[in-house]
Each structure stands twice: as C-alpha cells, then as structure tokens.
Coordinates of N, CA and C in Angstrom, one line a residue:
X1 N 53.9 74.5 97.9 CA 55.0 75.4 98.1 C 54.6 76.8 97.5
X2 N 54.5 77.7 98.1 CA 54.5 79.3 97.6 C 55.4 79.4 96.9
X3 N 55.0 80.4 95.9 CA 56.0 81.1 94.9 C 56.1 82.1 95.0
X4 N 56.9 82.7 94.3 CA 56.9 84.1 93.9 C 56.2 84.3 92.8
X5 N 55.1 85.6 92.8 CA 54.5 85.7 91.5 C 55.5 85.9 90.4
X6 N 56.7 86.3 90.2 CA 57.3 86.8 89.6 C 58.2 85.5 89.2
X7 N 58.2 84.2 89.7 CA 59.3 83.4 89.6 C 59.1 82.4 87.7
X8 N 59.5 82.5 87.2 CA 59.4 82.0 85.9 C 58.3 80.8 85.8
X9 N 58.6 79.8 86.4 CA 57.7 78.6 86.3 C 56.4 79.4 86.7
X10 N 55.8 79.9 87.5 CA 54.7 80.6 87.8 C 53.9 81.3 86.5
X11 N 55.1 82.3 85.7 CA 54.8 83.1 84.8 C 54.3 82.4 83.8
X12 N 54.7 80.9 83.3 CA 54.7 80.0 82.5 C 53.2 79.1 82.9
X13 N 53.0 78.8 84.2 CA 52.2 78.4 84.0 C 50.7 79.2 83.9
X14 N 50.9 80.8 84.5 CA 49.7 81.5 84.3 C 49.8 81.9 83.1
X15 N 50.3 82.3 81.9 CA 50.4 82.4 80.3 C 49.7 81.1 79.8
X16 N 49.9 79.9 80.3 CA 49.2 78.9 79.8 C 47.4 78.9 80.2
X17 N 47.2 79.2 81.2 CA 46.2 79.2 82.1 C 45.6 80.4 81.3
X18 N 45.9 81.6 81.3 CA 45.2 82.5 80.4 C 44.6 82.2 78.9
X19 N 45.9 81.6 78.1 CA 45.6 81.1 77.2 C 44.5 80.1 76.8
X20 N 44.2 79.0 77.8 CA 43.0 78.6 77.9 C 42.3 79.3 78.4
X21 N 42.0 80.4 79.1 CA 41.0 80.7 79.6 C 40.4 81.5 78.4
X22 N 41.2 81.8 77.3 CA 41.0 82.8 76.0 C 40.4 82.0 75.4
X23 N 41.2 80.8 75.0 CA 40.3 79.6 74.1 C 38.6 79.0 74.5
X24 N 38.3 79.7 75.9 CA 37.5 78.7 76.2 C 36.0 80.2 76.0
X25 N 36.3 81.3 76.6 CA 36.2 82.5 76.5 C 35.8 83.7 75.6
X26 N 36.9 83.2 74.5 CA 37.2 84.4 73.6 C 36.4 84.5 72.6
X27 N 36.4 85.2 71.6 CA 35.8 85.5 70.3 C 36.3 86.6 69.1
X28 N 35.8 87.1 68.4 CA 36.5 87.8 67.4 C 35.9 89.7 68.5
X29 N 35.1 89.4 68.9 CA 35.4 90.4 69.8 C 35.7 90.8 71.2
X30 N 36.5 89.6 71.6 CA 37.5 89.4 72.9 C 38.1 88.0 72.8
X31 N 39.4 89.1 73.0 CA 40.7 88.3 73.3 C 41.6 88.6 75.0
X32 N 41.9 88.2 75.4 CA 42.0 87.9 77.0 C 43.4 87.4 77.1
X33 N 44.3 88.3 77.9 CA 45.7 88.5 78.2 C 46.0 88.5 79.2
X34 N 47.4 87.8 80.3 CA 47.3 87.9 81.1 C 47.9 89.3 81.9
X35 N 47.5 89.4 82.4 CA 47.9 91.3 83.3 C 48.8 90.7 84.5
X36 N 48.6 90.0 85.1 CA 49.7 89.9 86.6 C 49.1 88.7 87.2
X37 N 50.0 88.0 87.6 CA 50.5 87.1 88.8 C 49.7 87.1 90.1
X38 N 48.6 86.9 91.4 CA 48.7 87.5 91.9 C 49.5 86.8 93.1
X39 N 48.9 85.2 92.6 CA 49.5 84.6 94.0 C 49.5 83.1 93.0
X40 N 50.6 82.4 93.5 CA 51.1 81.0 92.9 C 51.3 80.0 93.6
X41 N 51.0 78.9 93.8 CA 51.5 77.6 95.0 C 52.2 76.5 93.6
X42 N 53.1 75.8 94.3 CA 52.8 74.7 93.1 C 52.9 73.2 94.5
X43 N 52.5 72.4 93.7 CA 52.6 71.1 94.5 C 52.6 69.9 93.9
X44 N 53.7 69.0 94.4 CA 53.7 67.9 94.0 C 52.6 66.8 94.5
X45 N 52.5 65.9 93.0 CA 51.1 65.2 93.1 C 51.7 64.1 92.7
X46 N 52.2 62.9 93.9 CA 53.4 61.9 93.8 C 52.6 61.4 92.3
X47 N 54.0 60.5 91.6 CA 53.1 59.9 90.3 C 52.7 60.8 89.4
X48 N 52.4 61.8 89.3 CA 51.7 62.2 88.7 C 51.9 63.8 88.0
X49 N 52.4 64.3 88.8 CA 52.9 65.7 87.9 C 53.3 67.2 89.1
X50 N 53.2 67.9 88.6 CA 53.2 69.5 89.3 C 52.0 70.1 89.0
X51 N 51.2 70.8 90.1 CA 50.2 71.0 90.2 C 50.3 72.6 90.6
X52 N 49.8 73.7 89.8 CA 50.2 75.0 90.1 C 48.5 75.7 90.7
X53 N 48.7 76.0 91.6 CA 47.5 76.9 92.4 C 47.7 78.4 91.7
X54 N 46.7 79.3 91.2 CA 47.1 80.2 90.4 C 45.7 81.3 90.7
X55 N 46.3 82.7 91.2 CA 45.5 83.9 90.8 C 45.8 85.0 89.9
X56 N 45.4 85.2 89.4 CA 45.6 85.9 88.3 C 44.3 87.0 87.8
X57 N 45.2 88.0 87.3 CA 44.7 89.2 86.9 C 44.5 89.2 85.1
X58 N 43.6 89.3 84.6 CA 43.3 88.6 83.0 C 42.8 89.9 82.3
X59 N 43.0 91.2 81.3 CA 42.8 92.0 80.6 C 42.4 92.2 79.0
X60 N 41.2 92.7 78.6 CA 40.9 92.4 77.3 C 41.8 93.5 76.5
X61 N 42.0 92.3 75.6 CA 42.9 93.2 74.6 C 43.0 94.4 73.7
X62 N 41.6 94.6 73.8 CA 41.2 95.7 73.1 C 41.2 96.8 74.0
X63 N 40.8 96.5 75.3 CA 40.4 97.6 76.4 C 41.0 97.1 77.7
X64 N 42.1 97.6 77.7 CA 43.2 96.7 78.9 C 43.0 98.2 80.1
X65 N 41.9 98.2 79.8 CA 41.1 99.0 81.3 C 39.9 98.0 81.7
X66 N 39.7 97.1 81.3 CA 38.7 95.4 81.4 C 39.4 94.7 81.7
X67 N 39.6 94.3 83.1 CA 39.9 93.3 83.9 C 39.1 92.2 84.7
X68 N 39.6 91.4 84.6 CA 39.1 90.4 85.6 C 40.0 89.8 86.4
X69 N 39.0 88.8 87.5 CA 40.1 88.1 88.1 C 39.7 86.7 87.6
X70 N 40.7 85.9 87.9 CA 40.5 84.5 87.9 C 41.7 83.3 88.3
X71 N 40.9 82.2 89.3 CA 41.7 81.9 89.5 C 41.9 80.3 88.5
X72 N 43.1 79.9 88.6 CA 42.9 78.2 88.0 C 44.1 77.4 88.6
X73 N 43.8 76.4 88.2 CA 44.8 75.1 88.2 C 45.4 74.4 87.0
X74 N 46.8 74.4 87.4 CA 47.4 74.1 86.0 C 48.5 72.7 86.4
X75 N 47.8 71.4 85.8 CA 48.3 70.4 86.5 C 49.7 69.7 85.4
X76 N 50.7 69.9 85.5 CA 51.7 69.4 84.3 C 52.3 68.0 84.5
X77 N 52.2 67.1 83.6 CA 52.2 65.9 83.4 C 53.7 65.1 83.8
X78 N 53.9 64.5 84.7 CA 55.2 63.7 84.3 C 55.4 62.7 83.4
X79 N 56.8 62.8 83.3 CA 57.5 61.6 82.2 C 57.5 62.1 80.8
X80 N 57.6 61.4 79.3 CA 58.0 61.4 78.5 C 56.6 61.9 77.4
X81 N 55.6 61.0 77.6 CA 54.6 61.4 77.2 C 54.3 62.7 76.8
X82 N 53.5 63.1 75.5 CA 53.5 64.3 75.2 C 51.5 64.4 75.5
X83 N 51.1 64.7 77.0 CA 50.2 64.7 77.3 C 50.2 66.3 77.8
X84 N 49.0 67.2 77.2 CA 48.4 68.1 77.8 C 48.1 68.4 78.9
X85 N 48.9 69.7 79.4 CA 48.4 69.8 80.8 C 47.1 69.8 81.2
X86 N 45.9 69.7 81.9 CA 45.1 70.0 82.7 C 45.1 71.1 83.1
X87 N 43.6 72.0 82.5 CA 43.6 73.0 83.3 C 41.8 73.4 83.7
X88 N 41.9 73.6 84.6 CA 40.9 74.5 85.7 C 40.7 75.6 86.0
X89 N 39.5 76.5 85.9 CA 39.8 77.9 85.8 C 38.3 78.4 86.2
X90 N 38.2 79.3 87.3 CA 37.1 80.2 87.5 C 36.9 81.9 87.3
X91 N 36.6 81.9 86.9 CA 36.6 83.3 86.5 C 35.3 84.0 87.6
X92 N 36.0 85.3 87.9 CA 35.5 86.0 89.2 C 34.5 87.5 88.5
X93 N 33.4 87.2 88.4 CA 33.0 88.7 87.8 C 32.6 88.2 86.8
X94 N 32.0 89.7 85.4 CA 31.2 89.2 84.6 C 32.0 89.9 83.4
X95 N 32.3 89.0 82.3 CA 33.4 89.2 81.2 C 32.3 90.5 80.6
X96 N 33.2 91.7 79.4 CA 32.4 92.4 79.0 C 31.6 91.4 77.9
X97 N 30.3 92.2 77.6 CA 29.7 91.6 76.7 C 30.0 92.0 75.1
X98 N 30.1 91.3 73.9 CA 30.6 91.0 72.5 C 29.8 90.8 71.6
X99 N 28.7 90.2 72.3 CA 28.0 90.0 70.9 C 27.2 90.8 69.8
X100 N 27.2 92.2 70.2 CA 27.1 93.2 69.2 C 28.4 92.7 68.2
X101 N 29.7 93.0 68.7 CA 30.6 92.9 67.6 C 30.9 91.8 67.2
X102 N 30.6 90.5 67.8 CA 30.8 89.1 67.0 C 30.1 88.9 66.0
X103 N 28.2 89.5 66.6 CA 27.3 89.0 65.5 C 27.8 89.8 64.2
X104 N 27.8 91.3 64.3 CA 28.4 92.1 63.3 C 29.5 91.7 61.9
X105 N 30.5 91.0 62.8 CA 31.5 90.4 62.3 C 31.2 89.4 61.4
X106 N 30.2 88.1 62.4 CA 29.7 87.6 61.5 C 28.9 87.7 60.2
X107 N 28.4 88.8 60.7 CA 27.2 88.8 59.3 C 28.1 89.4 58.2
X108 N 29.0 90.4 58.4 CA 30.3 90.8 57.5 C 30.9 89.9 56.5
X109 N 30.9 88.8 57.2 CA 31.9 87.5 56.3 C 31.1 86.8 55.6
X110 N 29.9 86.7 56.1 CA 29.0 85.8 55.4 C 28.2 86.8 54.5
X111 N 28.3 87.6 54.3 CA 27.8 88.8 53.1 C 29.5 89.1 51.7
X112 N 30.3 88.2 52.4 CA 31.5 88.6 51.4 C 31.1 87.9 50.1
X113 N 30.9 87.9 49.1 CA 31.2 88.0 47.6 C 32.3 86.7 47.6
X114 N 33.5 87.3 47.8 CA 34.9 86.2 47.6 C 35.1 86.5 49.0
X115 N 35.8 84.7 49.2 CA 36.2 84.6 50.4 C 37.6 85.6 51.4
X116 N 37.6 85.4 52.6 CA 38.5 86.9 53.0 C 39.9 86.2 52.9
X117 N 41.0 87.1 52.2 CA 42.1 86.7 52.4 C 42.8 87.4 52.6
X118 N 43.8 87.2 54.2 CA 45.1 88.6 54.4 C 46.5 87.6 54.8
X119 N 47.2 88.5 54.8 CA 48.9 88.3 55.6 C 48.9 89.6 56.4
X120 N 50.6 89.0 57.0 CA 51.0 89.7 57.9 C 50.3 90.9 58.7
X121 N 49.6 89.8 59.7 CA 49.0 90.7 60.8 C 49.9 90.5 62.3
X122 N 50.3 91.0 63.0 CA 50.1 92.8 62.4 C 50.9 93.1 61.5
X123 N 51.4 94.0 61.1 CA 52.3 94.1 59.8 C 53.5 94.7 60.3
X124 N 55.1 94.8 59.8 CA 56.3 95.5 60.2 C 56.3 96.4 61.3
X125 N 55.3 97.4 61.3 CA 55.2 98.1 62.8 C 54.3 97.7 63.6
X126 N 53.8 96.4 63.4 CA 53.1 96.3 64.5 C 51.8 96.7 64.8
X127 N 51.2 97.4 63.4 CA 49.4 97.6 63.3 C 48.7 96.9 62.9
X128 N 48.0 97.1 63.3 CA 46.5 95.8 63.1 C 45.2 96.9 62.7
X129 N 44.9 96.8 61.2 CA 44.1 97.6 60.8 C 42.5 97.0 61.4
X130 N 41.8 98.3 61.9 CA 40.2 98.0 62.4 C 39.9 96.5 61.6
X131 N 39.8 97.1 60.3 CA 38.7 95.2 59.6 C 39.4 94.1 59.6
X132 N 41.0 94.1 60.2 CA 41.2 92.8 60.8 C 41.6 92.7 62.0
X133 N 41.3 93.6 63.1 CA 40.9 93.5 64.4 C 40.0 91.9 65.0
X134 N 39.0 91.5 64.5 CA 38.5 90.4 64.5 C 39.3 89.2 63.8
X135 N 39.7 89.4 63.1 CA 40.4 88.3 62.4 C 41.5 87.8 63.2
X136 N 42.5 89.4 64.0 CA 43.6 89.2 64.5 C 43.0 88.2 65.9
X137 N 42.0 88.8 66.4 CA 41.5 88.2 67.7 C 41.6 86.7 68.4
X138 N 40.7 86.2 66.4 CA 39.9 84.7 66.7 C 41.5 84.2 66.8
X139 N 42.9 84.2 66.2 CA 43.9 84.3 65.6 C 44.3 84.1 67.2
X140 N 44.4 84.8 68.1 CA 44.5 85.1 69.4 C 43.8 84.0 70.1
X141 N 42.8 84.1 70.2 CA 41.8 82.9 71.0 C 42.4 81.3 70.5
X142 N 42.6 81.4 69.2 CA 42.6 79.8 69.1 C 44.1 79.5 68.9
X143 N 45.0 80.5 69.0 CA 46.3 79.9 69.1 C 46.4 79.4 70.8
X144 N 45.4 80.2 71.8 CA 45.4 79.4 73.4 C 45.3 77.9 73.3
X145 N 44.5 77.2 72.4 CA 44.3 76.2 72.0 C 46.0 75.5 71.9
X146 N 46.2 75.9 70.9 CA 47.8 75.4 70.7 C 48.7 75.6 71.5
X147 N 48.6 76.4 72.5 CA 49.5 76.3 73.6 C 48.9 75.7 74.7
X148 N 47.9 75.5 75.0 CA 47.6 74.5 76.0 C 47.8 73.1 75.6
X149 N 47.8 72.7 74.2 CA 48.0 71.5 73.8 C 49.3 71.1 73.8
X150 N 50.5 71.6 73.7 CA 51.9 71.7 73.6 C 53.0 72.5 74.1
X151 N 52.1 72.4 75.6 CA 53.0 73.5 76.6 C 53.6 72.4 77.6
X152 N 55.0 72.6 78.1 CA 55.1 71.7 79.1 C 55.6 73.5 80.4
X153 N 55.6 72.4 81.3 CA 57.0 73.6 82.6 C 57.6 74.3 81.5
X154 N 58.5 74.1 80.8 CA 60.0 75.1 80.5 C 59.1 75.3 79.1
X155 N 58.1 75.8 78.6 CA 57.7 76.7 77.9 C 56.8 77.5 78.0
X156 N 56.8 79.0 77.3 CA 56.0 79.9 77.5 C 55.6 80.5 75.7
X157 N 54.4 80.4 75.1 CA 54.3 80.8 73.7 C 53.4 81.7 74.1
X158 N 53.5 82.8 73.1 CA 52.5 83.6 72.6 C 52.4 84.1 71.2
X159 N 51.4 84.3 70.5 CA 51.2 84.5 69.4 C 52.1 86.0 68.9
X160 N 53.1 85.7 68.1 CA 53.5 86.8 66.9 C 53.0 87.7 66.1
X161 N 51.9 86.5 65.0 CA 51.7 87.0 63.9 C 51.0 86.6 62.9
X162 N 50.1 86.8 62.1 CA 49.6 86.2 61.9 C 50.4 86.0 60.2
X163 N 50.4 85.0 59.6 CA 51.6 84.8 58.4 C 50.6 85.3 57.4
X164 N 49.4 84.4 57.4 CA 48.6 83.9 56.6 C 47.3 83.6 56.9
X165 N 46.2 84.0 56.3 CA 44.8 83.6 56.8 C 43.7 83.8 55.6
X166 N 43.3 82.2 55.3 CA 42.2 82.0 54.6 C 41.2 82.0 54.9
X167 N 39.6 82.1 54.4 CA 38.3 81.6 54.7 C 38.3 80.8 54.0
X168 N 37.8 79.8 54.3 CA 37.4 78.5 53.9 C 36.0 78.5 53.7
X169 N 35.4 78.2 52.5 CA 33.9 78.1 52.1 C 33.1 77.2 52.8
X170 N 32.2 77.1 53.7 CA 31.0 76.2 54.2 C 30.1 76.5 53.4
X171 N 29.1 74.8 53.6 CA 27.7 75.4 53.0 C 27.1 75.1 54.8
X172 N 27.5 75.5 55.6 CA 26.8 75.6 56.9 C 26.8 76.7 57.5
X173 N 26.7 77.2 58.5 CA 26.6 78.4 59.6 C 27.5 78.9 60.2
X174 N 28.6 77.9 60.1 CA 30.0 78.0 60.6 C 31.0 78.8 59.8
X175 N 31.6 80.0 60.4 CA 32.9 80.5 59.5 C 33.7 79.5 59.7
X176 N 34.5 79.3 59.0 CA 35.9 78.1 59.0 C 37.4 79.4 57.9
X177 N 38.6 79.3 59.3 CA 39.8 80.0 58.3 C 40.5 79.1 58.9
X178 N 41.2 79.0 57.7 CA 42.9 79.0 57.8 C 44.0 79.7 57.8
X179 N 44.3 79.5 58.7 CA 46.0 80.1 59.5 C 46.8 79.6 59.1
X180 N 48.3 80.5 59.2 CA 49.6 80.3 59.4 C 50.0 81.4 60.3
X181 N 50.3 80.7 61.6 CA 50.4 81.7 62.6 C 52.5 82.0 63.1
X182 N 52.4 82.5 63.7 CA 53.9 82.4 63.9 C 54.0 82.7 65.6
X183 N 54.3 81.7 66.0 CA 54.3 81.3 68.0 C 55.7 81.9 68.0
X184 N 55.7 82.7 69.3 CA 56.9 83.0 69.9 C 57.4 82.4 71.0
X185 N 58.3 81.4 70.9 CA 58.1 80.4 72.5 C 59.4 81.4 72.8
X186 N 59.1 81.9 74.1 CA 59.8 82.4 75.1 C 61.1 82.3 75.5
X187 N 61.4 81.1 76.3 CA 61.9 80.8 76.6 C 63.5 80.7 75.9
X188 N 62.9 79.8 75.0 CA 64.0 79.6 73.6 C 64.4 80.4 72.6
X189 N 63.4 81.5 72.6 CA 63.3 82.6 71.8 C 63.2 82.0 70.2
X190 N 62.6 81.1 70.1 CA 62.0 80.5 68.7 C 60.9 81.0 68.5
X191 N 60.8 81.4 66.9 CA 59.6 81.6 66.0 C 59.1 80.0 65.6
X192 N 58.5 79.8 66.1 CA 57.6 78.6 65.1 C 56.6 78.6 64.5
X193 N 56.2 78.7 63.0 CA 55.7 78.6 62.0 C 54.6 77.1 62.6
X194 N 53.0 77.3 62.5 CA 52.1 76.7 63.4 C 50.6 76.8 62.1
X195 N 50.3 75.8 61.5 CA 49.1 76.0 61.1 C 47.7 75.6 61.8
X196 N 47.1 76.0 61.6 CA 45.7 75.9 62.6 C 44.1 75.9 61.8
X197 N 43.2 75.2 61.6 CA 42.2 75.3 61.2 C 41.1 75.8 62.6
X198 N 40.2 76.6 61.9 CA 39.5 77.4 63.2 C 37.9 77.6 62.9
X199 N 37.1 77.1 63.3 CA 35.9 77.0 63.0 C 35.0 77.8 64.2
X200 N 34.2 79.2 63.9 CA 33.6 79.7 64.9 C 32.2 80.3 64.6
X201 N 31.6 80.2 65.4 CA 29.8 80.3 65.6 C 29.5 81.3 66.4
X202 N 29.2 83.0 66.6 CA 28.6 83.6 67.6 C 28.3 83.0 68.8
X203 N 27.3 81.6 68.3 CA 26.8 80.9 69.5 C 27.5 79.6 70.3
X204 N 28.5 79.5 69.2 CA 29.4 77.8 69.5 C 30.2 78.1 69.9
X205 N 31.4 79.3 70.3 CA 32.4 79.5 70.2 C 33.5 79.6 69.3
X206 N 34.9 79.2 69.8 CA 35.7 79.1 69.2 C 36.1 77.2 69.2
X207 N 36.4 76.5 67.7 CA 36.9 75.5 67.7 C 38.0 75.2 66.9
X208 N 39.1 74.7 67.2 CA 40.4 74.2 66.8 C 40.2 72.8 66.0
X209 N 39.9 72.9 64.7 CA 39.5 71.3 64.5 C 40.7 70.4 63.9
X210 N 42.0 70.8 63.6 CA 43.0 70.9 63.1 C 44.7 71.8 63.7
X211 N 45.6 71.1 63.9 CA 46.6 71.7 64.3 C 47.8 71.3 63.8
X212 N 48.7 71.6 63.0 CA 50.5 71.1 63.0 C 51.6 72.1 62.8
X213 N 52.5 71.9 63.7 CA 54.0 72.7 63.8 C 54.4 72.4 61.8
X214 N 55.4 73.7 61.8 CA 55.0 73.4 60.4 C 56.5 73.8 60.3
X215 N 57.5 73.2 59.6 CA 58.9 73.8 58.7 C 59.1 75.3 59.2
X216 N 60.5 75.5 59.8 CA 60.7 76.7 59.7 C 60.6 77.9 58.3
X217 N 61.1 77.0 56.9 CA 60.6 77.4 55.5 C 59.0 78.0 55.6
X218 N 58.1 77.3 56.3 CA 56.7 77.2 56.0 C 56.4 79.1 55.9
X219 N 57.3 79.8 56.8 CA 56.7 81.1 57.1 C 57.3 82.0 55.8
X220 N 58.1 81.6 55.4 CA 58.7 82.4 54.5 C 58.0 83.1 53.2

C-alpha cells in the first residue's frame, strides 16, 4: 500500500530507519538526520508484521548542505513480544569522509591527563560548544541504537540531551563513555531519562555495549 510521505506511520518508520542508518554509519565526526520522506509503501507480511518500503533523503548534521539518499526496509514485529524491528538500508552515493576529525578526536581523549567529564549538552539555549561537538555526535549515533532497539509503529524518539557524560578509563584502544541521555518520544511527548554505555574505535565504529530506561528522578 502507498503512503503518503507525510502520513505519520511513514514519518515513524523513516526516523527509525535513519537512526539506524546513523548507528551503523556515524561517528564523532558524523551524525546523520533524516531530511524528507521521499516515497513510502507499507505491507502486510501475514504472521509476521508490517513491512515499510522507504526512500529517504538523510543530512549530516553538521553540514545539512550533505545529503544523501537512501533507501531501506523497516520490518515491525507483531504481537506482544518486545522484539526489535528489522532493518535494511542501502545508501546511494558516497558519505563525506571523517576520518581527519575522528582520528583527531581520538588522539585528543587519549592525550587527556583526567578523564573527560560534561552535562547538559546542549545547554538551555541549545548550544553545543566546538570541543563537545564530537562528544554531542557519538551521543547522536548511539542513541540510533536505542531507538532501533525499542521502537515499535506508534513511536518516534529522538535524542534531547545529553544529561551526563563520563569517560570511562580502558587499558585498551577503545574510548568507552558513559551517558545519561534524555530521549524525546514524540508521539507521547515524554522525556525519558536513558543510560547508555558507548564504546568507539576510528576503525570499529560505534558500539552500544550496555543500555537501560532509567527513573524519571534519574535526570534530575
């Protein structure tokens, strides 16, 4: 069945679709947003769920004159089960390149003295100072994680805020921080308070090794 790009279930399932495509994609020097709708089918897959056909327009966050296209599949589970959607995604074209400012970044944190610790990103108006620009990013990329894990049809999250963010000491190669993020689910218009453990490599990506919804108290 065709949709309207504009029809809410559409808009819900390409926000999720983006969101993985950021988690799978992203880094502290790209984060990946969705820009527009272009074309939506959904279809029933007896037994088995709703199946959304999806083109989409995808913009970096830093330079939302960097677009792409991409198309995916976003398959949503029936019944009671708290099973993750399925998603599929090809991206059309060639993402800008990062690794000037990932490696940079990296070498930054791993030259820190004491480990990095901020709040409230962005802050009351809504700025995000340059030296936590990467931080806000990875913060970005791996909350896609948490909404692909805990998205059904009737939700749509996107990241707020960042509450809270530790570095966690390795004796390996790996940065590792801790979050307290603050998810905006759409729909409901709830803040949810979301901790996340995040482990990332220039060369590995981004990884989510850790995740739990946390007390509305938690953010305070």
């Amino acid at each position: 069945m065709e949709l309207p790009p504009s029809l809410s279930h559409a808009g819900r399932a390409a926000a999720l679709a983006a969101g993985c495509v950021c988690y799978r994609r992203g880094s502290p020097g790209r984060g990946l947003a969705l820009r527009a709708v272009r074309r939506a089918r959904r279809q029933d897959v007896d037994g088995v769920g709703h199946k959304y056909h999806l083109e989409l327009v995808l913009e970096d966050v830093l330079d939302k004159d960097s677009t792409v296209n991409c198309t995916a599949e976003v398959l949503y589970h029936l019944g009671k089960k708290t099973i993750a959607p399925d998603v599929e995604f090809t991206i059309e074209g060639e993402l800008k390149n990062t690794d000037e400012a990932d490696n940079a970044f990296y070498n930054q944190i791993k030259s820190l003295e004491k480990e990095l610790v901020a709040e409230n990103i962005p802050d009351s108006h809504g700025n995000v100072s340059p030296e936590m620009e990467p931080i806000h990013l990875l913060a970005w990329v791996a909350s896609g994680y948490v909404m692909w894990q805990n998205s059904t049809e009737n939700t749509k999250f996107q990241l707020a805020q960042i509450k809270h963010v530790k570095q966690v000491k390795r004796s390996d190669e790996y940065l590792e921080f801790d979050y307290m993020i603050l998810l905006h689910e759409i729909v409901s218009q709830e803040i949810i308070p979301w901790q996340m453990t995040v482990l990332w490599h220039p060369q590995r990506g981004v990884q989510v090794t850790q995740d739990s919804r946390q007390p509305k108290h938690a953010a305070e």
